[in-house]
Coordinates of C-alpha atoms and ligand atoms in Angstrom, one line a residue:
X5 CA 0.0 0.0 0.0
X6 CA 1.1 3.5 -0.8
X7 CA 1.2 4.5 2.9
X8 CA 3.8 1.8 3.7
X9 CA 6.0 2.5 0.7
X10 CA 9.3 4.4 1.2
X11 CA 9.8 7.6 -0.8
X12 CA 12.2 7.6 -3.7
X13 CA 15.5 9.0 -2.4
X14 CA 19.2 8.8 -2.7
X15 CA 19.2 6.0 0.0
X16 CA 16.5 4.1 -1.8
X17 CA 18.5 3.9 -5.1
X18 CA 20.5 0.9 -3.9
X19 CA 17.3 -1.1 -3.2
X20 CA 15.5 -0.5 -6.5
X21 CA 14.7 -3.6 -8.6
X22 CA 17.4 -4.7 -11.0
X23 CA 15.5 -3.7 -14.1
X24 CA 15.4 0.0 -13.1
X25 CA 18.2 2.1 -14.5
X26 CA 19.7 4.5 -12.0
X27 CA 22.3 7.4 -12.2
X28 CA 25.8 6.2 -13.1
X29 CA 27.3 8.7 -10.7
X30 CA 27.2 9.7 -7.1
X31 CA 24.8 12.6 -6.6
X32 CA 27.2 14.3 -4.2
X33 CA 30.0 14.2 -6.8
X34 CA 28.3 16.6 -9.2
X35 CA 28.2 20.4 -9.2
X36 CA 25.5 22.8 -10.6
X37 CA 26.6 24.2 -13.9
X38 CA 23.2 24.8 -15.5
X39 CA 20.3 26.8 -14.3
X40 CA 17.1 25.7 -16.1
X41 CA 14.1 28.0 -16.0
X42 CA 10.8 26.0 -16.4
X43 CA 11.4 22.7 -14.7
X44 CA 8.2 21.1 -16.1
X45 CA 7.7 17.6 -17.5
X46 CA 9.2 18.3 -20.9
X47 CA 12.5 19.5 -19.4
X48 CA 12.7 16.6 -17.1
X49 CA 11.9 14.1 -19.9
X50 CA 14.3 15.7 -22.4
X51 CA 17.2 17.9 -21.5
X52 CA 17.7 16.6 -18.0
X53 CA 18.0 13.0 -19.5
X54 CA 20.7 14.1 -21.9
X55 CA 22.6 15.7 -18.9
X56 CA 22.0 12.6 -16.8
X57 CA 23.9 10.6 -19.5
X58 CA 26.8 13.0 -19.2
X59 CA 27.3 13.5 -15.4
X60 CA 29.3 10.4 -14.8
X61 CA 32.1 11.7 -17.0
X62 CA 31.4 15.4 -16.7
X63 CA 30.1 16.1 -13.2
X64 CA 30.2 19.9 -13.5
X65 CA 27.0 20.2 -15.5
X66 CA 24.3 19.3 -13.0
X67 CA 21.1 21.3 -13.1
X68 CA 19.4 23.7 -10.8
X69 CA 15.7 23.5 -11.9
X70 CA 13.7 26.7 -11.4
X71 CA 10.0 27.0 -11.5
X72 CA 8.7 30.5 -12.0
X73 CA 5.2 30.1 -10.7
X74 CA 4.1 26.9 -9.1
X75 CA 5.9 25.3 -6.1
X76 CA 4.6 21.8 -7.1
X77 CA 7.7 20.4 -8.8
X78 CA 10.0 21.6 -6.1
X79 CA 7.7 20.3 -3.3
X80 CA 7.4 16.9 -5.0
X81 CA 11.1 16.4 -5.8
X82 CA 13.0 18.1 -3.0
X83 CA 12.1 15.4 -0.5
X84 CA 13.4 12.9 -3.1
X85 CA 16.8 14.6 -3.4
X86 CA 15.7 15.8 -6.9
X87 CA 15.3 12.2 -8.1
X88 CA 12.4 11.2 -10.3
X89 CA 11.5 8.3 -12.5
X90 CA 11.0 8.4 -16.3
X91 CA 9.0 5.7 -18.0
X92 CA 10.2 5.3 -21.6
X93 CA 7.4 4.0 -23.8
X94 CA 8.3 2.1 -27.0
X95 CA 8.2 -1.4 -28.2
X96 CA 9.8 -2.2 -24.9
X97 CA 9.3 0.0 -21.9
X98 CA 12.1 1.1 -19.6
X99 CA 12.0 2.7 -16.2
X100 CA 14.9 5.0 -15.4
X101 CA 15.6 7.2 -12.4
X102 CA 17.1 10.6 -13.3
X103 CA 19.4 12.4 -11.0
X104 CA 20.7 15.4 -13.0
X105 CA 18.5 18.0 -11.3
X106 CA 20.5 18.6 -8.2
X107 CA 18.7 21.6 -6.9
X108 CA 15.1 22.8 -7.2
X109 CA 14.0 26.4 -6.6
X110 CA 10.7 28.3 -7.0
X111 CA 10.6 32.0 -7.8
X112 CA 7.6 32.5 -5.7
X113 CA 9.5 32.3 -2.4
X114 CA 13.1 31.7 -3.3
X115 CA 13.9 34.5 -5.7
X116 CA 17.1 35.5 -3.8
X117 CA 18.5 32.0 -4.1
X118 CA 17.8 31.9 -7.8
X119 CA 19.6 35.2 -8.3
X120 CA 22.5 33.9 -6.3
X121 CA 22.7 30.8 -8.5
X122 CA 22.6 33.0 -11.7
X123 CA 25.6 34.9 -10.3
X124 CA 27.5 31.7 -9.5
X125 CA 30.6 31.6 -11.7
X126 CA 30.3 27.7 -11.9
X127 CA 27.0 28.3 -13.7
X128 CA 27.9 28.7 -17.4
X129 CA 24.6 27.9 -19.1
X130 CA 21.0 29.0 -18.6
X131 CA 18.4 26.9 -20.4
X132 CA 14.7 27.5 -20.7
X133 CA 11.4 25.7 -21.4
X134 CA 8.8 28.3 -20.6
X135 CA 6.5 27.6 -23.6
X136 CA 5.6 30.2 -26.3
X137 CA 3.8 32.5 -23.8
X138 CA 6.8 32.7 -21.4
X139 CA 8.7 34.8 -23.9
X140 CA 6.3 37.7 -23.4
X141 CA 6.3 38.6 -27.1
X142 CA 4.0 40.6 -29.2
X143 CA 4.9 39.5 -32.7
X144 CA 8.7 39.6 -33.0
X145 CA 9.1 42.1 -30.2
X146 CA 9.0 42.2 -26.4
X147 CA 5.4 42.9 -25.2
X148 CA 6.1 45.9 -23.0
X149 CA 2.5 45.9 -21.9
X150 CA 2.7 42.3 -20.6
X151 CA 2.0 42.6 -16.8
X152 CA 5.1 40.6 -15.9
X153 CA 7.3 42.8 -18.0
X154 CA 5.7 46.0 -16.7
X155 CA 6.4 44.6 -13.2
X156 CA 10.0 43.6 -14.0
X157 CA 10.9 46.9 -15.6
X158 CA 9.7 48.7 -12.5
X159 CA 11.5 46.3 -10.2
X160 CA 14.4 44.7 -12.1
X161 CA 16.0 43.2 -9.0
X162 CA 12.8 41.3 -8.1
X163 CA 11.8 39.8 -11.4
X164 CA 8.9 37.6 -12.2
X165 CA 9.4 36.7 -15.9
X166 CA 12.1 34.5 -17.4
X167 CA 13.4 37.5 -19.3
X168 CA 13.6 39.4 -16.1
X169 CA 15.6 36.7 -14.4
X170 CA 18.0 36.2 -17.3
X171 CA 18.8 39.9 -17.3
X172 CA 19.0 40.3 -13.5
X173 CA 21.5 37.5 -13.5
X174 CA 23.5 39.0 -16.3
X175 CA 23.5 42.4 -14.6
X176 CA 25.0 40.9 -11.5
X177 CA 27.7 39.1 -13.5
X178 CA 28.7 42.2 -15.3
X179 CA 28.9 44.1 -12.0
X180 CA 31.2 41.4 -10.6
X181 CA 33.2 41.2 -13.8
X182 CA 32.2 37.6 -14.3
X183 CA 32.0 35.9 -17.7
X184 CA 28.3 35.7 -18.7
X185 CA 26.4 32.5 -19.3
X186 CA 25.0 31.2 -22.5
X187 CA 21.2 31.4 -22.7
X188 CA 19.8 28.4 -24.6
X189 CA 16.1 28.3 -25.4
X190 CA 14.7 24.7 -25.5
X191 CA 11.2 25.8 -26.4
X192 CA 9.3 24.6 -29.4
X193 CA 9.5 27.9 -31.2
X194 CA 11.0 28.8 -34.6
X195 CA 14.2 30.7 -34.2
X196 CA 13.9 30.4 -30.5
X197 CA 17.4 31.8 -29.8
X198 CA 16.9 34.8 -32.0
X199 CA 13.6 35.6 -30.5
X200 CA 14.9 35.2 -27.0
X201 CA 17.9 37.4 -27.7
X202 CA 15.7 40.1 -29.1
X203 CA 13.4 40.1 -26.1
X204 CA 16.3 40.1 -23.7
X205 CA 18.1 43.0 -25.4
X206 CA 14.9 45.1 -25.7
X207 CA 14.2 44.5 -22.0
X208 CA 17.8 45.2 -21.0
X209 CA 18.0 48.4 -23.0
X210 CA 15.0 49.8 -21.1
X211 CA 16.9 49.2 -17.8
X212 CA 20.5 50.1 -18.7
X213 CA 21.8 50.8 -22.2
X214 CA 25.4 49.9 -21.3
X215 CA 24.1 46.5 -20.0
X216 CA 22.3 45.9 -23.2
X217 CA 25.5 46.7 -25.2
X218 CA 27.5 44.3 -23.0
X219 CA 24.9 41.5 -23.5
X220 CA 24.8 42.2 -27.2
X221 CA 28.6 41.8 -27.4
X222 CA 29.2 39.0 -24.9
X223 CA 26.2 36.7 -24.5
X224 CA 25.3 34.0 -27.0
X225 CA 21.8 32.7 -27.5
X226 CA 22.0 29.6 -29.6
X227 CA 18.9 28.2 -31.3
X228 CA 17.9 24.7 -30.6
X229 CA 15.3 22.1 -31.8
X230 CA 13.8 19.8 -29.3
X231 CA 11.7 16.7 -30.0
X232 CA 10.1 14.0 -27.8
X233 CA 6.4 13.2 -27.3
X234 CA 5.8 13.7 -23.6
X235 CA 2.2 12.9 -22.4
X236 CA 1.2 14.5 -19.1
X237 CA 1.5 12.4 -15.9
X238 CA -1.7 10.6 -15.1
X239 CA -2.9 8.2 -12.4
X240 CA -2.2 5.2 -14.6
X241 CA 1.5 6.2 -14.8
X242 CA 1.7 6.9 -11.0
X243 CA 0.3 3.4 -10.3
X244 CA 2.5 1.7 -12.8
X245 CA 5.7 3.4 -11.6
X246 CA 4.8 2.7 -8.0
X247 CA 4.4 -1.0 -8.8
X248 CA 7.7 -1.2 -10.8
X249 CA 9.8 0.9 -8.5
X250 CA 8.5 -0.5 -5.2
X251 CA 8.7 2.9 -3.7
X252 CA 6.8 6.2 -4.0
X253 CA 7.7 8.8 -6.5
X254 CA 5.5 12.0 -6.1
X255 CA 5.9 13.0 -9.7
X256 CA 7.1 10.4 -12.2
X257 CA 7.0 11.3 -15.9
X258 CA 6.7 9.5 -19.2
X259 CA 7.8 10.0 -22.8
X260 CA 8.2 8.0 -26.0
X261 CA 11.6 6.3 -26.4
X262 CA 12.5 8.6 -29.3
X263 CA 14.2 12.0 -28.6
X264 CA 16.1 14.5 -30.7
X265 CA 18.0 17.6 -29.7
X266 CA 19.8 19.8 -32.3
X267 CA 21.7 22.7 -30.9
X268 CA 23.5 25.5 -32.7
X269 CA 27.1 25.4 -31.6
X270 CA 27.5 28.9 -30.3
X271 CA 28.4 29.1 -26.5
X272 CA 30.1 32.0 -24.8
X273 CA 31.3 30.2 -21.7
X274 CA 32.0 26.6 -22.5
X275 CA 29.4 23.8 -22.8
X276 CA 28.7 20.3 -21.9
X277 CA 30.1 17.7 -24.4
X278 CA 26.5 17.3 -25.7
X279 CA 27.6 15.1 -28.6
X280 CA 28.5 12.3 -26.2
X281 CA 24.9 12.1 -25.2
X282 CA 23.6 11.9 -28.8
X283 CA 22.8 15.6 -29.3
X284 CA 23.4 16.9 -32.9
X285 CA 25.5 20.1 -32.8
X286 CA 25.0 22.2 -35.9
X287 CA 25.6 25.7 -37.3
X288 CA 22.4 25.8 -39.1
X289 CA 19.4 24.4 -37.3
X290 CA 16.7 26.4 -39.1
X291 CA 15.9 23.5 -41.4
X292 CA 15.6 21.0 -38.6
X293 CA 13.4 23.4 -36.7
X294 CA 11.1 24.0 -39.6
X295 CA 10.8 20.3 -40.3
X296 CA 9.8 19.5 -36.8
X297 CA 7.5 22.4 -36.1
X298 CA 5.7 22.5 -39.4
X299 CA 5.5 18.7 -40.0
X300 CA 5.2 17.0 -36.6
X301 CA 3.7 19.9 -34.6
X302 CA 1.5 21.1 -37.5
X303 CA 0.1 17.5 -37.9
X304 CA -0.3 17.2 -34.1
X305 CA -2.3 20.4 -33.7
X306 CA -4.4 19.3 -36.7
X307 CA -5.2 16.0 -35.0
X308 CA -5.9 17.8 -31.7
X309 CA -8.6 20.1 -33.1
X310 CA -10.2 17.7 -35.6
X311 CA -10.0 14.8 -33.2
X312 CA -11.5 16.9 -30.4
X313 CA -14.4 17.9 -32.6
X314 CA -15.0 14.2 -33.3
X315 CA -14.9 13.6 -29.5
X316 CA -11.8 11.4 -29.7
X317 CA -9.5 11.3 -26.7
X318 CA -5.9 10.5 -27.7
X319 CA -3.6 10.9 -30.7
X320 CA -3.6 7.1 -31.2
X321 CA -7.4 7.1 -31.2
X322 CA -7.3 9.8 -33.9
X323 CA -4.8 7.8 -35.9
X324 CA -7.2 4.8 -35.7
X325 CA -9.7 6.8 -37.7
X326 CA -8.6 5.9 -41.3
X327 CA -9.8 9.2 -42.8
X328 CA -8.1 11.3 -40.2
X329 CA -4.9 9.4 -40.5
X330 CA -5.1 9.7 -44.3
X331 CA -5.7 13.4 -43.9
X332 CA -2.7 14.2 -41.7
X333 CA -0.5 12.1 -43.9
X334 CA -1.8 13.9 -47.0
X335 CA -1.3 17.2 -45.2
X336 CA 2.4 16.5 -44.4
X337 CA 3.3 14.9 -47.7
X338 CA 1.4 17.1 -50.1
X339 CA 0.7 20.4 -48.4
X340 CA 3.6 21.0 -46.0
X341 CA 6.8 19.2 -47.1
X342 CA 6.7 20.5 -50.7
X343 CA 6.4 24.2 -49.6
X344 CA 9.0 24.4 -46.8
X345 CA 12.7 24.5 -47.1
X346 CA 14.0 21.4 -45.5
X347 CA 17.7 20.5 -44.6
X348 CA 19.3 18.9 -47.6
X349 CA 20.3 15.9 -45.5
X350 CA 16.8 15.2 -44.4
X351 CA 15.0 12.3 -46.0
X352 CA 11.5 13.9 -45.9
X353 CA 9.4 10.8 -46.8
X354 CA 11.2 8.8 -44.1
X355 CA 10.9 11.6 -41.6
X356 CA 7.1 11.7 -42.2
X357 CA 6.9 7.9 -42.0
X358 CA 8.6 8.1 -38.6
X359 CA 6.2 10.8 -37.4
X360 CA 3.2 8.7 -38.4
X361 CA 4.6 5.7 -36.6
X362 CA 5.3 7.8 -33.5
X363 CA 1.7 9.1 -33.5
X364 CA 0.5 5.5 -33.7
X365 CA 2.7 4.3 -30.8
X366 CA 0.3 2.0 -29.0
X367 CA 2.3 2.3 -25.7
X368 CA 1.4 6.0 -25.4
X369 CA -1.9 7.7 -24.4
X370 CA -1.3 11.3 -25.5
X371 CA -4.4 13.3 -24.9
X372 CA -5.6 15.6 -27.7
X373 CA -6.8 18.1 -25.1
X374 CA -3.2 18.6 -23.9
X375 CA -2.0 19.4 -27.5
X376 CA -5.0 21.7 -28.0
X377 CA -3.7 24.0 -25.3
X378 CA -2.4 27.4 -26.2
X379 CA -3.6 27.2 -29.8
X380 CA -3.3 31.0 -30.2
X381 CA 0.4 30.7 -29.6
X382 CA 1.0 27.5 -31.5
X383 CA -1.0 28.1 -34.7
X384 CA 1.2 30.9 -36.1
X385 CA 4.4 28.8 -35.9
X386 CA 2.9 25.4 -36.8
X387 CA 0.4 26.2 -39.5
X388 CA 0.1 29.9 -40.5
X389 CA 3.8 30.2 -41.5
X390 CA 3.4 27.2 -43.8
X391 CA 0.2 28.8 -45.3
X392 CA 2.2 32.0 -46.0
X393 CA 4.9 29.9 -47.7
X394 CA 2.4 27.9 -49.7
X395 CA 0.6 31.1 -50.9
X396 CA 3.9 32.6 -51.9
X397 CA 4.6 29.5 -54.0
X398 CA 1.2 29.7 -55.6
X399 CA 0.2 26.4 -54.0
X400 CA -3.3 25.3 -52.7
X401 CA -3.9 25.9 -49.0
X402 CA -7.2 24.0 -48.9
X403 CA -6.0 21.2 -46.6
X404 CA -4.0 23.6 -44.3
X405 CA -7.1 25.7 -44.0
X406 CA -9.0 22.7 -42.6
X407 CA -6.5 22.6 -39.7
X408 CA -7.0 26.3 -39.0
X409 CA -10.8 26.1 -39.4
X410 CA -10.9 23.1 -37.0
X411 CA -9.2 25.3 -34.4
X412 CA -11.8 28.0 -35.0
X413 CA -14.7 25.5 -34.7
X414 CA -13.0 24.0 -31.5
X415 CA -12.9 27.5 -29.9
X416 CA -16.5 28.1 -30.9
X417 CA -17.6 24.8 -29.4
X418 CA -15.8 25.4 -26.1
X419 CA -17.2 28.9 -25.9
X420 CA -20.7 27.6 -26.6
X421 CA -20.3 24.9 -23.9
X422 CA -18.9 27.4 -21.4
X423 CA -15.6 25.6 -21.2
X424 CA -12.6 27.9 -20.7
X425 CA -9.6 27.4 -23.0
X426 CA -6.1 26.8 -21.7
X427 CA -4.7 29.7 -23.7
X428 CA -3.3 33.1 -22.7
X429 CA -5.9 34.6 -25.1
X430 CA -8.8 32.8 -23.5
X431 CA -10.8 35.9 -22.8
X432 CA -10.5 37.3 -26.4
X433 CA -11.0 33.9 -28.0
X434 CA -14.1 33.1 -25.8
X435 CA -15.6 36.4 -26.8
X436 CA -15.1 35.7 -30.5
X437 CA -16.4 32.1 -30.0
X438 CA -19.5 33.4 -28.3
X439 CA -20.1 35.9 -31.1
X440 CA -20.0 33.2 -33.8
X441 CA -23.3 32.5 -35.4
X442 CA -22.4 29.7 -37.8
X443 CA -22.1 31.9 -40.8
X444 CA -18.7 31.2 -42.3
X445 CA -17.9 34.7 -43.6
X446 CA -19.0 36.3 -40.3
X447 CA -17.2 33.9 -38.0
X448 CA -14.0 33.6 -39.9
X449 CA -13.7 37.3 -40.2
X450 CA -14.2 37.7 -36.5
X451 CA -11.3 35.3 -35.8
X452 CA -9.1 37.1 -38.4
X453 CA -9.4 40.3 -36.4
X454 CA -7.3 38.7 -33.7
X455 CA -4.0 40.4 -34.6
X456 CA -2.0 38.4 -32.0
X457 CA -2.8 35.3 -34.1
X458 CA -3.4 36.4 -37.7
X459 CA -1.2 39.3 -38.6
X460 CA -1.4 41.2 -41.9
X461 CA -0.9 40.5 -44.8
X462 CA -2.2 37.0 -44.2
X463 CA -5.4 38.1 -42.4
X464 CA -6.3 40.1 -45.5
X465 CA -5.2 37.6 -48.2
X466 CA -8.2 36.5 -50.3
X467 CA -6.5 33.3 -51.4
X468 CA -6.3 32.4 -47.7
X469 CA -9.7 33.7 -46.6
X470 CA -11.7 32.0 -49.3
X471 CA -10.6 28.4 -48.6
X472 CA -10.7 29.1 -44.9
X473 CA -14.3 30.0 -45.1
X474 CA -15.0 27.0 -47.2
X475 CA -13.3 24.7 -44.7
X476 CA -15.1 26.4 -41.8
X477 CA -18.4 25.9 -43.5
X478 CA -17.7 22.3 -44.3
X479 CA -16.8 21.5 -40.7
X480 CA -20.3 22.8 -39.9
X481 CA -21.4 21.5 -36.5
X482 CA -18.2 19.5 -36.1
X483 CA -20.0 16.2 -36.2
X484 CA -18.0 13.2 -37.3
X485 CA -19.9 13.1 -40.5
X486 CA -19.2 16.8 -41.4
X487 CA -15.6 16.5 -40.4
X488 CA -15.2 13.4 -42.6
X489 CA -16.8 15.2 -45.5
X490 CA -14.6 18.2 -45.2
X491 CA -11.5 16.0 -45.1
X492 CA -12.4 14.3 -48.3
X493 CA -13.3 17.6 -49.9
X494 CA -9.9 19.1 -49.0
X495 CA -7.9 16.1 -50.1
X496 CA -9.8 15.8 -53.3
X497 CA -9.6 19.5 -53.9
X498 CA -5.8 19.5 -53.6
X499 CA -5.3 16.4 -55.8
X500 CA -7.2 17.9 -58.7
Ligands
LIG256 C1 2.6 18.8 -28.9 C2 4.1 18.8 -28.5 O1 1.5 19.5 -27.0 C3 1.8 19.8 -28.1 O2 1.5 20.9 -28.6 O3 2.5 19.0 -30.3 O4 4.3 18.9 -27.2 C4 4.9 17.6 -29.1 O5 4.5 16.4 -28.5 C5 6.3 17.8 -29.0 O6 6.7 19.0 -29.6 C6 7.1 16.6 -29.6 O7 8.4 16.9 -29.6

C-alpha cells in the first residue's frame, strides 16, 4: 500500500529492482553548472535526461531547476533529493531514475536563491522551457504591456518573468566582472534563440543601455530544436511506476523512447560535451526546426482540433480513424513538405513515416486536449507560416485551411459549452467564439481580427480567406460526418 512504501530518495537507489536504471554517478560528486528555467515535465523528460547521461564523465554540469510560478515540482522532488522516474514508452518500456536535477527552486518564495545561482561563476549555461507564452512577445518584439514585463521593468531586482531573471543574473555578473552565461532556449519555437535574444536585449535596453550593449557583445543565444512526445502524468502512470519501483515517486514522468535535440554550436562560456549524449551540434538548425515544427507539430495540432471535434481522446485514437490518419499524412506529404525549405540531408518521406509511426505508438496515451492548449500561440508557428509559404509559392492551401478552421470550430464549441480554454488569449477567444453565429464569412472574419494570431498581410489575403471560409463551413457543426466530408473535400480539392 502507498502509505507503507518508502519515498524515492538517494538512499532508496540501492534497493530498487534490478531492471530500473539509476544514475551512473554519485549525486554528491556533481556540481551545478546549468540553471534551467521552467522545470516542467518536458525539461525533465528531455534535456535533463541528456545531462543525466553526461554527469558520470562530466560532473560539473548538473542542473538547478527553477519554476517561475508553481511550487509543485520543487515540493514533489526536493524530499526525493531531486530524483524522479521516467518511463520510456516504446516497443519495450524502460524505467529509469534521473538524478541530474540537483537543486530545485521556486521563484515564488526563493527569488534570492535563484539570483545567487545565476551569479555563481560555476553556472555557465542557462536553459529555458517556458513555452511560447513565457517569452512575453507581441509578434517579434517584447510585449512591454505584458503585466510581468511591466512589473520587472519597474523592479528589475525582483523579477517575475524568465526574461527578467535572465537579465537580472547577467546584470550581477557584469557588475562582478564575471563571464556571462550562454542562454539556450529549448522551447518549441521557430528561431527560439533569436527571439529570446531580441526580447532580452529590448528589455535590458530599457533598464540600462550599457548593460544591453554588453549583453549584445558578450552573450550567446544559440537556437535549438527539441523533440520527444511527452504525455502528461496521469494516475495510470503513477500506479505503474509505484508497482515497478517498489517505492513512492511523487511525480514520475513519461515519454516516447525517441528523442532528438539539435543545438546551434555557439556558446560564450563553454558547454557540456553534448555530442557524447547523442545531441546533434550544428551551425544551421533552421531547417531541422522548420521540419519539426511544421510537419510534426502542424500535424499534431491538426489531429488535436479535428479529433476533439470528433470527441476522440488521444492521438492514437485519432490515428485509428482511417480518414483522419489519411488526412494528416496527406497534409504532411502534399501540403507541408513541398512548400517548406528542409535540410538537404533530411529524407522527408522517411521523416514523415517516422512521425506517423510515433503518432500510432500504442504504448502511449497522449491526450488531444493537452495538445489543444495554447492554440493562439501554436498556430502561427505550426500552420500559418506554412500557409504563408504555400501562398507565396502559388500552391493550394485548402488542406491547411481545414486545420485552421478546425481550431476555430473548436474555440467556438468550447465557448458555446462554457468551457474555458487553456490559452493566454482565453478571454478574447471566448468572446469571439460566443459571437459566432455559424455563418462562415461572419465567424472567420471575427477570428481574423485577432491580430495576435493572424497578422497582416495573411489576415487580408483573399487566397487564404476564401478556402478558410469553405473549410469552416464544411466542418459545420463539427459532427464526425461533417468532419469526414470536409477532409475528403480538402484532399480531393488538392489532388485535382
Ligand atoms: C505537442 C508537442 O502539446 C503539443 O503541442 O505538439 O508537445 C509535441 O508532443 C512535441 O513538440 C514533440 O516533440
